[in-house]
mmCIF file of C-alpha atoms and ligand atoms in Angstrom:
data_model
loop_
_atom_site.group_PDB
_atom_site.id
_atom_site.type_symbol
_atom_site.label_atom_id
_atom_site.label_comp_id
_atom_site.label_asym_id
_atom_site.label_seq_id
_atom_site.Cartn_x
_atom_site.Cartn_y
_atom_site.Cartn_z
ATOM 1 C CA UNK A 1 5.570 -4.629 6.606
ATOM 2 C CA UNK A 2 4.424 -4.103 2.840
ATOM 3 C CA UNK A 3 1.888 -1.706 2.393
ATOM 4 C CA UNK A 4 0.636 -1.284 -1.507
ATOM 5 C CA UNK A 5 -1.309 1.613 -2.869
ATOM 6 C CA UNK A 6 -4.931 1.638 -3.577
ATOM 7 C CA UNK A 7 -7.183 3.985 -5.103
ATOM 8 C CA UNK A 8 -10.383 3.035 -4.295
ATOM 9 C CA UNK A 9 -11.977 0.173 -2.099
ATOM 10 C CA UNK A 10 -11.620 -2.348 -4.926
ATOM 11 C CA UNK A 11 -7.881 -1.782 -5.322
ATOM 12 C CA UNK A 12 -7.597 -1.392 -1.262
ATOM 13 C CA UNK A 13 -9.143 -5.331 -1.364
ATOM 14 C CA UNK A 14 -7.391 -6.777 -4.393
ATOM 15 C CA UNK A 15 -4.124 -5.177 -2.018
ATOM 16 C CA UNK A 16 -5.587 -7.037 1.030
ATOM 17 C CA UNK A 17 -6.095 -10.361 -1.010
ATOM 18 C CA UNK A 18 -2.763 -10.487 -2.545
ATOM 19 C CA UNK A 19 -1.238 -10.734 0.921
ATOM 20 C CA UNK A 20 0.478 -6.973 1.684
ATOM 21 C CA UNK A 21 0.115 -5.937 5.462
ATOM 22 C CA UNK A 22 -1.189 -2.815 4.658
ATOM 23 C CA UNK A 23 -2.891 0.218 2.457
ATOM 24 C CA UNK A 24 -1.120 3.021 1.416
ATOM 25 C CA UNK A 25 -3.757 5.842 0.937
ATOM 26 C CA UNK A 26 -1.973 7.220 -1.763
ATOM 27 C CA UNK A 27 -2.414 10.755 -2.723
ATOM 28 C CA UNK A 28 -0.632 10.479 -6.372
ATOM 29 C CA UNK A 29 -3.254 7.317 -6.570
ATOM 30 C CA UNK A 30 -5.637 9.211 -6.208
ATOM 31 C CA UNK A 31 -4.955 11.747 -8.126
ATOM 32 C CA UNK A 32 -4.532 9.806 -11.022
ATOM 33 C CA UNK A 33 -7.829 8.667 -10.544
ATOM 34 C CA UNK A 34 -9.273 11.549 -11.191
ATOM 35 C CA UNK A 35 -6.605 12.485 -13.934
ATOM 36 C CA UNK A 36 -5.479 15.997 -12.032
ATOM 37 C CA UNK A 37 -1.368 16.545 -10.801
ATOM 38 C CA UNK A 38 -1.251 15.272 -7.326
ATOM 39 C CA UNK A 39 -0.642 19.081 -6.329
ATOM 40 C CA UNK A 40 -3.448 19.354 -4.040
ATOM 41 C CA UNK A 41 -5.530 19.805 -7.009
ATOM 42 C CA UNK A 42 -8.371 17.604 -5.022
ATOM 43 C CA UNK A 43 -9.633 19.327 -1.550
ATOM 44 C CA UNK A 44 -8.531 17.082 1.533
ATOM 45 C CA UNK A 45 -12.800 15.960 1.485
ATOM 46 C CA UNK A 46 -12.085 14.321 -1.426
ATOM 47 C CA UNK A 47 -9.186 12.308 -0.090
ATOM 48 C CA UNK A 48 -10.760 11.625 3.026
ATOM 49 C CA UNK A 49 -13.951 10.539 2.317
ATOM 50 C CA UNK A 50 -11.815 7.392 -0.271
ATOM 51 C CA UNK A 51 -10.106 6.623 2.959
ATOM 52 C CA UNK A 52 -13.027 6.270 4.656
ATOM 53 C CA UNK A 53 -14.622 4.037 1.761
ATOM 54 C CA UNK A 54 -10.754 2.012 1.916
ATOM 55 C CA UNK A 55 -11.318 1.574 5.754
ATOM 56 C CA UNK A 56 -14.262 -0.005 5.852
ATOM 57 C CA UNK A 57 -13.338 -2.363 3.090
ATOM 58 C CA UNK A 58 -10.605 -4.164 4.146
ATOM 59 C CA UNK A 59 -9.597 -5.145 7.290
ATOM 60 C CA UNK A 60 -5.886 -4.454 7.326
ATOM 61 C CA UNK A 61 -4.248 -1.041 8.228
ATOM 62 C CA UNK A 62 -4.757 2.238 6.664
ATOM 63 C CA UNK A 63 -2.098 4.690 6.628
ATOM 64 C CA UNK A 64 -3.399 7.945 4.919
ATOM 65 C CA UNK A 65 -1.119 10.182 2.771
ATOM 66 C CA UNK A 66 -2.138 13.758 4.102
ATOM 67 C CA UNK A 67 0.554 15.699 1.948
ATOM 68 C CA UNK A 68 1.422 18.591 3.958
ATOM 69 C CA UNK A 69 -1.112 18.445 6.057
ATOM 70 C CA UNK A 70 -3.538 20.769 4.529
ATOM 71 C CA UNK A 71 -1.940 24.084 5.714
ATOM 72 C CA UNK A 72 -0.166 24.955 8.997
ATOM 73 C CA UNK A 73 -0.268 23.426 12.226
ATOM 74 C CA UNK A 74 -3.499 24.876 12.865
ATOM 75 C CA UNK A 75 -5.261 22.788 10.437
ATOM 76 C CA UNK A 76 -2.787 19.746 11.513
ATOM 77 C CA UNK A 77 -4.881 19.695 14.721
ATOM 78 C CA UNK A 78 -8.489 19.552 12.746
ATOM 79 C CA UNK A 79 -6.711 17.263 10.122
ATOM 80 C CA UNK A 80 -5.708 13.959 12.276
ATOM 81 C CA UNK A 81 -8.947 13.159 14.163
ATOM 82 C CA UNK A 82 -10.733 13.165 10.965
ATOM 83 C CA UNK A 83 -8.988 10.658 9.385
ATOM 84 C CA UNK A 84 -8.230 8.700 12.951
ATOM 85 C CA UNK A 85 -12.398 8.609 12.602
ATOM 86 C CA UNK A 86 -12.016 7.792 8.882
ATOM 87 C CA UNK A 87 -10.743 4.916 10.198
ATOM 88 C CA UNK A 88 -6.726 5.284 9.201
ATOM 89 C CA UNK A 89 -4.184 3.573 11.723
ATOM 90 C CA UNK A 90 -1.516 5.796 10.593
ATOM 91 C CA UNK A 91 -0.680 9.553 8.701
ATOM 92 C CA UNK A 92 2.102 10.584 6.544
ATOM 93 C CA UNK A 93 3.165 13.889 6.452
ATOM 94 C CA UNK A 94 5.465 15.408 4.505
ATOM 95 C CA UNK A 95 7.439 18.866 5.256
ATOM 96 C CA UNK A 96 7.088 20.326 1.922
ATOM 97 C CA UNK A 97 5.361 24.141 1.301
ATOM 98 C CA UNK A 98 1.692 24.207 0.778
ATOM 99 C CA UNK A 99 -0.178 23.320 -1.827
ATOM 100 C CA UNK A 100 2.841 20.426 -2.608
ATOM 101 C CA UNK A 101 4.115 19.175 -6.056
ATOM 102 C CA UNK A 102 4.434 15.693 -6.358
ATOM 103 C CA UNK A 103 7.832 14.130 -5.496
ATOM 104 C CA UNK A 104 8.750 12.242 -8.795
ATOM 105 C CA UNK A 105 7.976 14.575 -11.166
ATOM 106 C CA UNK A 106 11.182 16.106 -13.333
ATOM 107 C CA UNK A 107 11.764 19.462 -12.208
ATOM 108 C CA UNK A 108 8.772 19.943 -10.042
ATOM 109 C CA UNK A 109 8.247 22.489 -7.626
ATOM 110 C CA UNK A 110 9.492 21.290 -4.476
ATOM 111 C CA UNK A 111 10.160 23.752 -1.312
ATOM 112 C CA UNK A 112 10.553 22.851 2.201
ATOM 113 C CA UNK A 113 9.160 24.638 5.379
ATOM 114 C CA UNK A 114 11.293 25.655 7.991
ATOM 115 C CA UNK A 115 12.853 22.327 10.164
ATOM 116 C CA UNK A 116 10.814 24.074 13.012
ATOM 117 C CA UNK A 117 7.502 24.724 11.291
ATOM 118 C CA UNK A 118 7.631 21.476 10.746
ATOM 119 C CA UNK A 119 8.466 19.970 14.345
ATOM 120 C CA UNK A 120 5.145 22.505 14.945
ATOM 121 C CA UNK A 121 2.937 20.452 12.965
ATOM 122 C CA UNK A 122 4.507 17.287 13.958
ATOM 123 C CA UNK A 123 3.556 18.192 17.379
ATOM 124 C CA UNK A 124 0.155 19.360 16.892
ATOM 125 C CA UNK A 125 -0.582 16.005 14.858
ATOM 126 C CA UNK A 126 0.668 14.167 18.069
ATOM 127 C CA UNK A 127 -1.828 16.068 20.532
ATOM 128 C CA UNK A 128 -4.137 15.801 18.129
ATOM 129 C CA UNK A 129 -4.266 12.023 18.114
ATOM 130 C CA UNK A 130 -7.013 10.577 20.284
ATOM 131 C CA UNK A 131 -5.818 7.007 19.986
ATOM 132 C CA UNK A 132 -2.009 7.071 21.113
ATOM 133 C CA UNK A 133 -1.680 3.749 18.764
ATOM 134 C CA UNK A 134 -2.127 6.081 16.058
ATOM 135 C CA UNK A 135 1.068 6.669 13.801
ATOM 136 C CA UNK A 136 2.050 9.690 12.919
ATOM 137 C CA UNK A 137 5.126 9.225 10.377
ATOM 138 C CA UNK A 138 6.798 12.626 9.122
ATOM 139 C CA UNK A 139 7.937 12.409 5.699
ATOM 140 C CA UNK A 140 11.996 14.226 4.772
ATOM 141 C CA UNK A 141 11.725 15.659 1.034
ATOM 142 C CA UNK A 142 14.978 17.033 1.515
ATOM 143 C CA UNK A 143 16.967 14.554 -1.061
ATOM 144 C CA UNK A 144 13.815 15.035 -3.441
ATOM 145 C CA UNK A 145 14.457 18.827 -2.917
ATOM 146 C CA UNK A 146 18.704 18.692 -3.632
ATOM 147 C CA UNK A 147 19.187 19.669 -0.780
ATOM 148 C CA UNK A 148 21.599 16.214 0.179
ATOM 149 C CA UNK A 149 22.081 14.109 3.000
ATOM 150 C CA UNK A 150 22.985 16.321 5.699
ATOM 151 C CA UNK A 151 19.761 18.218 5.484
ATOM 152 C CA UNK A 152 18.207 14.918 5.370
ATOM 153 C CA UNK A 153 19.717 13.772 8.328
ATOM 154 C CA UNK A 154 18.809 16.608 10.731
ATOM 155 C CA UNK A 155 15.694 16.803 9.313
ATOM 156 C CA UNK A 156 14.942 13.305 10.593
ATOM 157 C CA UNK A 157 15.931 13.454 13.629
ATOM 158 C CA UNK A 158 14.588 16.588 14.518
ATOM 159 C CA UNK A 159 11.211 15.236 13.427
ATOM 160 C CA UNK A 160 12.083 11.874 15.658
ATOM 161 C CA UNK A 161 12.757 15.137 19.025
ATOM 162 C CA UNK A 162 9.232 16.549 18.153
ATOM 163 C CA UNK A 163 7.405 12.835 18.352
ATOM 164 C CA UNK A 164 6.858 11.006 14.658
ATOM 165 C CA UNK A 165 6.852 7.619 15.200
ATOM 166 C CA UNK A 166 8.823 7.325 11.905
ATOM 167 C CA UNK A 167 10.292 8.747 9.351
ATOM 168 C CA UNK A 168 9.810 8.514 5.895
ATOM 169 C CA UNK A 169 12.885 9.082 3.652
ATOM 170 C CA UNK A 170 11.862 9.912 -0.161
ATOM 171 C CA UNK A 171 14.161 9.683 -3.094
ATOM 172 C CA UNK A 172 13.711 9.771 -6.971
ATOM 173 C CA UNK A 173 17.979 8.746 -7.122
ATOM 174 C CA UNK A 174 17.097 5.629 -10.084
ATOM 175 C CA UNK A 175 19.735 3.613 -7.878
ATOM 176 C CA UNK A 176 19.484 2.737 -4.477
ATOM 177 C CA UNK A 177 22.763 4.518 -3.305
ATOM 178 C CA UNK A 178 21.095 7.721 -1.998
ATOM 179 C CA UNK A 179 18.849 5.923 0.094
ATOM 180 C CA UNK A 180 21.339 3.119 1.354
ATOM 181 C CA UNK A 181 23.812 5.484 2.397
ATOM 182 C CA UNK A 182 20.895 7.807 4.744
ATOM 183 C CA UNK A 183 19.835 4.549 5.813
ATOM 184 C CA UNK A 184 23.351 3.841 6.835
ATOM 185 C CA UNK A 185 24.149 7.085 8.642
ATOM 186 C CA UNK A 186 20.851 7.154 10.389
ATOM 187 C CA UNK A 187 21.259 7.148 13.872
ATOM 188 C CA UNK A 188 17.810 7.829 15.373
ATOM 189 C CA UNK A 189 15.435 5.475 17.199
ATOM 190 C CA UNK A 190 12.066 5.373 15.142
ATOM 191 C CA UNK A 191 12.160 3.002 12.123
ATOM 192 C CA UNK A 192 12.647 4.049 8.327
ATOM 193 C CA UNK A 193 9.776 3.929 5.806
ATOM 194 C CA UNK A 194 11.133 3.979 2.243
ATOM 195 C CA UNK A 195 9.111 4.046 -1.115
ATOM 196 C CA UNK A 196 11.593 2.589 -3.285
ATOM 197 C CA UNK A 197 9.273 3.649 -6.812
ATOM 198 C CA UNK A 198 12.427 5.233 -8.621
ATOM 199 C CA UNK A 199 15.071 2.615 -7.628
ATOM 200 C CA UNK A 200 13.168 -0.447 -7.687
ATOM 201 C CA UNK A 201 15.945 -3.120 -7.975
ATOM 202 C CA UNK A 202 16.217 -2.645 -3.900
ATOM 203 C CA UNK A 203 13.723 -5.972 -2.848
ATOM 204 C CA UNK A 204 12.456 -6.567 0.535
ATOM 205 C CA UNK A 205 14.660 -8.728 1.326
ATOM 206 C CA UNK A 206 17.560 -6.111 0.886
ATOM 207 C CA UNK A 207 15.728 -3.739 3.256
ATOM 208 C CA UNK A 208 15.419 -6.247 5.762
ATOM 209 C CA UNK A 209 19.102 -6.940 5.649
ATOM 210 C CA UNK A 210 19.324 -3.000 6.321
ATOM 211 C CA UNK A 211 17.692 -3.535 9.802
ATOM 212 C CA UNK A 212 16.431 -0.480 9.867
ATOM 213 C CA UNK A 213 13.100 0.132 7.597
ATOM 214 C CA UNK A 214 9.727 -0.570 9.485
ATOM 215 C CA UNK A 215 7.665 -0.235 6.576
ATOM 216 C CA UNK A 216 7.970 -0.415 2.495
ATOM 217 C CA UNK A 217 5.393 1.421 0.616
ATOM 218 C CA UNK A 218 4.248 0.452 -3.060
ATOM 219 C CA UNK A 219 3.556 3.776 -4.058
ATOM 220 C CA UNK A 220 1.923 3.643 -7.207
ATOM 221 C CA UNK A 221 1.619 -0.043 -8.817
ATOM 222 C CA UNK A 222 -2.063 -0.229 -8.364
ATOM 223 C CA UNK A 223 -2.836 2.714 -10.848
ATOM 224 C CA UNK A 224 -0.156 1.752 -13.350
ATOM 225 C CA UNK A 225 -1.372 -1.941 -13.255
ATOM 226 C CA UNK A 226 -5.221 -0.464 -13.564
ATOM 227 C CA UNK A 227 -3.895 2.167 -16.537
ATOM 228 C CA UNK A 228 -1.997 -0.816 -18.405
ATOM 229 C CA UNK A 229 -4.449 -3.381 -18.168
ATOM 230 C CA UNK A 230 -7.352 -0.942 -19.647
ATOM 231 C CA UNK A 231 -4.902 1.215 -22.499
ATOM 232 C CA UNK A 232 -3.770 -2.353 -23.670
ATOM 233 C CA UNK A 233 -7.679 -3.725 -23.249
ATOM 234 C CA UNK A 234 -9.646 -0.958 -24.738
ATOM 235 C CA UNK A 235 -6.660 -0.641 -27.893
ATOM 236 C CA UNK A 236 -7.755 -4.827 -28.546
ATOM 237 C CA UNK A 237 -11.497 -3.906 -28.392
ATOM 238 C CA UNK A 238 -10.359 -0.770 -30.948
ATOM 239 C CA UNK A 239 -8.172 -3.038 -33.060
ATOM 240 C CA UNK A 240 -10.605 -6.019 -33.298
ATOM 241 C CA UNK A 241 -14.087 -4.429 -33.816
ATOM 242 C CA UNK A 242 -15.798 -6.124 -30.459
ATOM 243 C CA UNK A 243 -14.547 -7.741 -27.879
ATOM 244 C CA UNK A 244 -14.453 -11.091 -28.959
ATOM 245 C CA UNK A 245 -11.194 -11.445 -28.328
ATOM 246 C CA UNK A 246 -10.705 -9.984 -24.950
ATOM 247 C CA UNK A 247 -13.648 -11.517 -23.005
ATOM 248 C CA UNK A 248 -12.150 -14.872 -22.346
ATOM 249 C CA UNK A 249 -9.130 -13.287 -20.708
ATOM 250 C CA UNK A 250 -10.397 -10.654 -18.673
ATOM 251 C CA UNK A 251 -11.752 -11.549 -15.174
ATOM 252 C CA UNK A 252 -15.526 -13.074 -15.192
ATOM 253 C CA UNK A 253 -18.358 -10.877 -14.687
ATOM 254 C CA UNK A 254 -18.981 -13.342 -11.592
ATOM 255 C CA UNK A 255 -15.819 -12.492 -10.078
ATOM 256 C CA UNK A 256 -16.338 -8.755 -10.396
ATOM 257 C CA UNK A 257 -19.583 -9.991 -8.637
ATOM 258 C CA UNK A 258 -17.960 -12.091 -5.997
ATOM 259 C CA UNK A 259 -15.371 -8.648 -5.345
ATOM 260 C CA UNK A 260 -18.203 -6.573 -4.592
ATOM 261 C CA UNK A 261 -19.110 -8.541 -1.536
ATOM 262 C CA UNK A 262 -21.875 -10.846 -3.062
ATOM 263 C CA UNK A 263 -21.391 -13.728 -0.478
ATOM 264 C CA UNK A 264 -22.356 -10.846 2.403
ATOM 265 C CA UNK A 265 -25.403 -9.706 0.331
ATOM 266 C CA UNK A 266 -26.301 -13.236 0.290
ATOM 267 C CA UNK A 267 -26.110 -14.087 3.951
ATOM 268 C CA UNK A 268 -28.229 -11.010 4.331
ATOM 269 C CA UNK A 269 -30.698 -11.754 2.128
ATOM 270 C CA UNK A 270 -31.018 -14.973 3.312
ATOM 271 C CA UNK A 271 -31.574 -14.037 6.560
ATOM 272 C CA UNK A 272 -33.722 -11.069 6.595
ATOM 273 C CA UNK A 273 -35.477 -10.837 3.208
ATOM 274 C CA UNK A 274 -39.007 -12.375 4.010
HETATM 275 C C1 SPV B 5 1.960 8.979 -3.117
HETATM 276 O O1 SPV B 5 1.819 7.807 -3.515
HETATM 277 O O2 SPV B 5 1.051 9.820 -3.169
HETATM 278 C C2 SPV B 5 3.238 9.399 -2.546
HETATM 279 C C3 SPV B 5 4.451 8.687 -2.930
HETATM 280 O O3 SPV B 5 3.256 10.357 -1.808
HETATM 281 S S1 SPV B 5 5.181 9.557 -4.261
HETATM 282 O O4 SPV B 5 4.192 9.668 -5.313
HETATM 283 O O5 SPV B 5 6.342 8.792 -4.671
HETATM 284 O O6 SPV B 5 5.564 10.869 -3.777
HETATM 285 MG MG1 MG B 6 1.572 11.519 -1.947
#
């Protein structure tokens, strides 16, 4: 399964339209959004409350980035039925130090907690869950943090013992070796989630020949198509005095219209507006 980042309901359904299986509630997406670091600069309210808007928007599955989980396992147990009643089929959560630095920034601040803090969390997130469908994926920054494969290895499969239904492996490595060669050595049961953002030569169908990866994540291609489209719009507008030029190949006004649900309004209207 593909699951591309969104930002807001309108990317969530443009996502949905295009054909990917699911959502990725993206934290750096969000971020961005607001134009803060994604270094749990916005308060977990904020984050929920967009996957709540994403949720019940599209009809595909949800799987919300939590970061770290908002604290300790303490606030892992208030965390997960929140955004299981957001409406999110799925959590990732990733065993990096609270608040978190984003993964793909050059020499950011990235510290782990201990392998058994984190099995702590895992756990709580588990009994948390009311809906045992629910996914709870643990996410290894250990290659992110340097701190190589081995660490990355037991880290994984210590977070498979303490119940994640997967495990997401990150790397920034601009080549695909890093990740192939985990993917290679790992020997646990739950499937692989990769975000391939810094080595993005690896296609789906080279994961799928890897057997191994449940789930590829888009991390960030909605925000850097929205940011493109607009610098490279707004500079025409800038360049040409009006927007003359740009109207005719920008989408219609009526298909902003039609993307904000008009045919529903309609139905309703038709039916109850006397
Ligand atoms: C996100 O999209 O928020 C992620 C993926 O966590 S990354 O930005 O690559 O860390
Ligand atoms: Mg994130």
């Amino acid at each position: 399964m593909t699951a591309m980042a969104a930002h807001n309901p309108l990317a969530a359904r443009l996502a949905q339209d295009a054909g990917f299986g699911a959502i990725w509630g993206s934290g750096f997406e969000l971020s961005a959004s607001y134009a803060v670091p994604d270094a749990n600069i916005l308060s977990m309210g904020t984050h929920l409350e967009m996957m709540r808007a994403i949720a019940s928007t599209v009809d595909i599955p949800l799987i919300a980035d939590i970061d770290t989980g908002f604290g300790n396992a303490v606030n892992v147990s208030y965390v997960i039925p929140q955004y299981e009643a957001a409406g999110a089929s799925a959590i990732v959560m990733e065993d990096k130090t609270f608040p978190k630095d984003t993964s793909l920034r050059a020499d950011g601040r990235q510290e782990l907690v201990r392998i058994e803090e984190f099995q702590g969390k895992i756990e709580a997130a588990c009994a948390a869950r009311r809906d045992p469908d629910f996914l709870i994926i643990a996410r290894v920054e250990a290659l992110i943090a340097g701190l190589g494969q081995e660490e990355a290895l037991k880290r994984g499969l210590a977070y498979e013992q303490a119940g994640a239904d997967a495990i997401l492996i990150h790397s920034k490595q601009a080549t695909p070796d890093q990740i192939l060669s985990f993917v290679e050595a790992w020997t646990g049961k739950v499937p692989l989630v990769l975000v391939p953002t810094a080595y993005p030569q690896l296609t789906e169908a080279d994961i799928a020949q890897l057997g191994k990866v449940g789930v590829v994540i888009y991390g960030n291609h909605a925000i850097r198509a929205a940011v493109g489209a607009m610098q490279a719009v707004f500079a025409q507008i800038r360049q040409d005095g009006g927007i003359q030029n740009v109207d005719a190949s920008l989408p219609s006004v009526k298909t902003i219209i039609g993307l904000q649900g008009d045919a529903h309004m309609r139905q309703i209207e038709a039916r109850f507006l006397r």
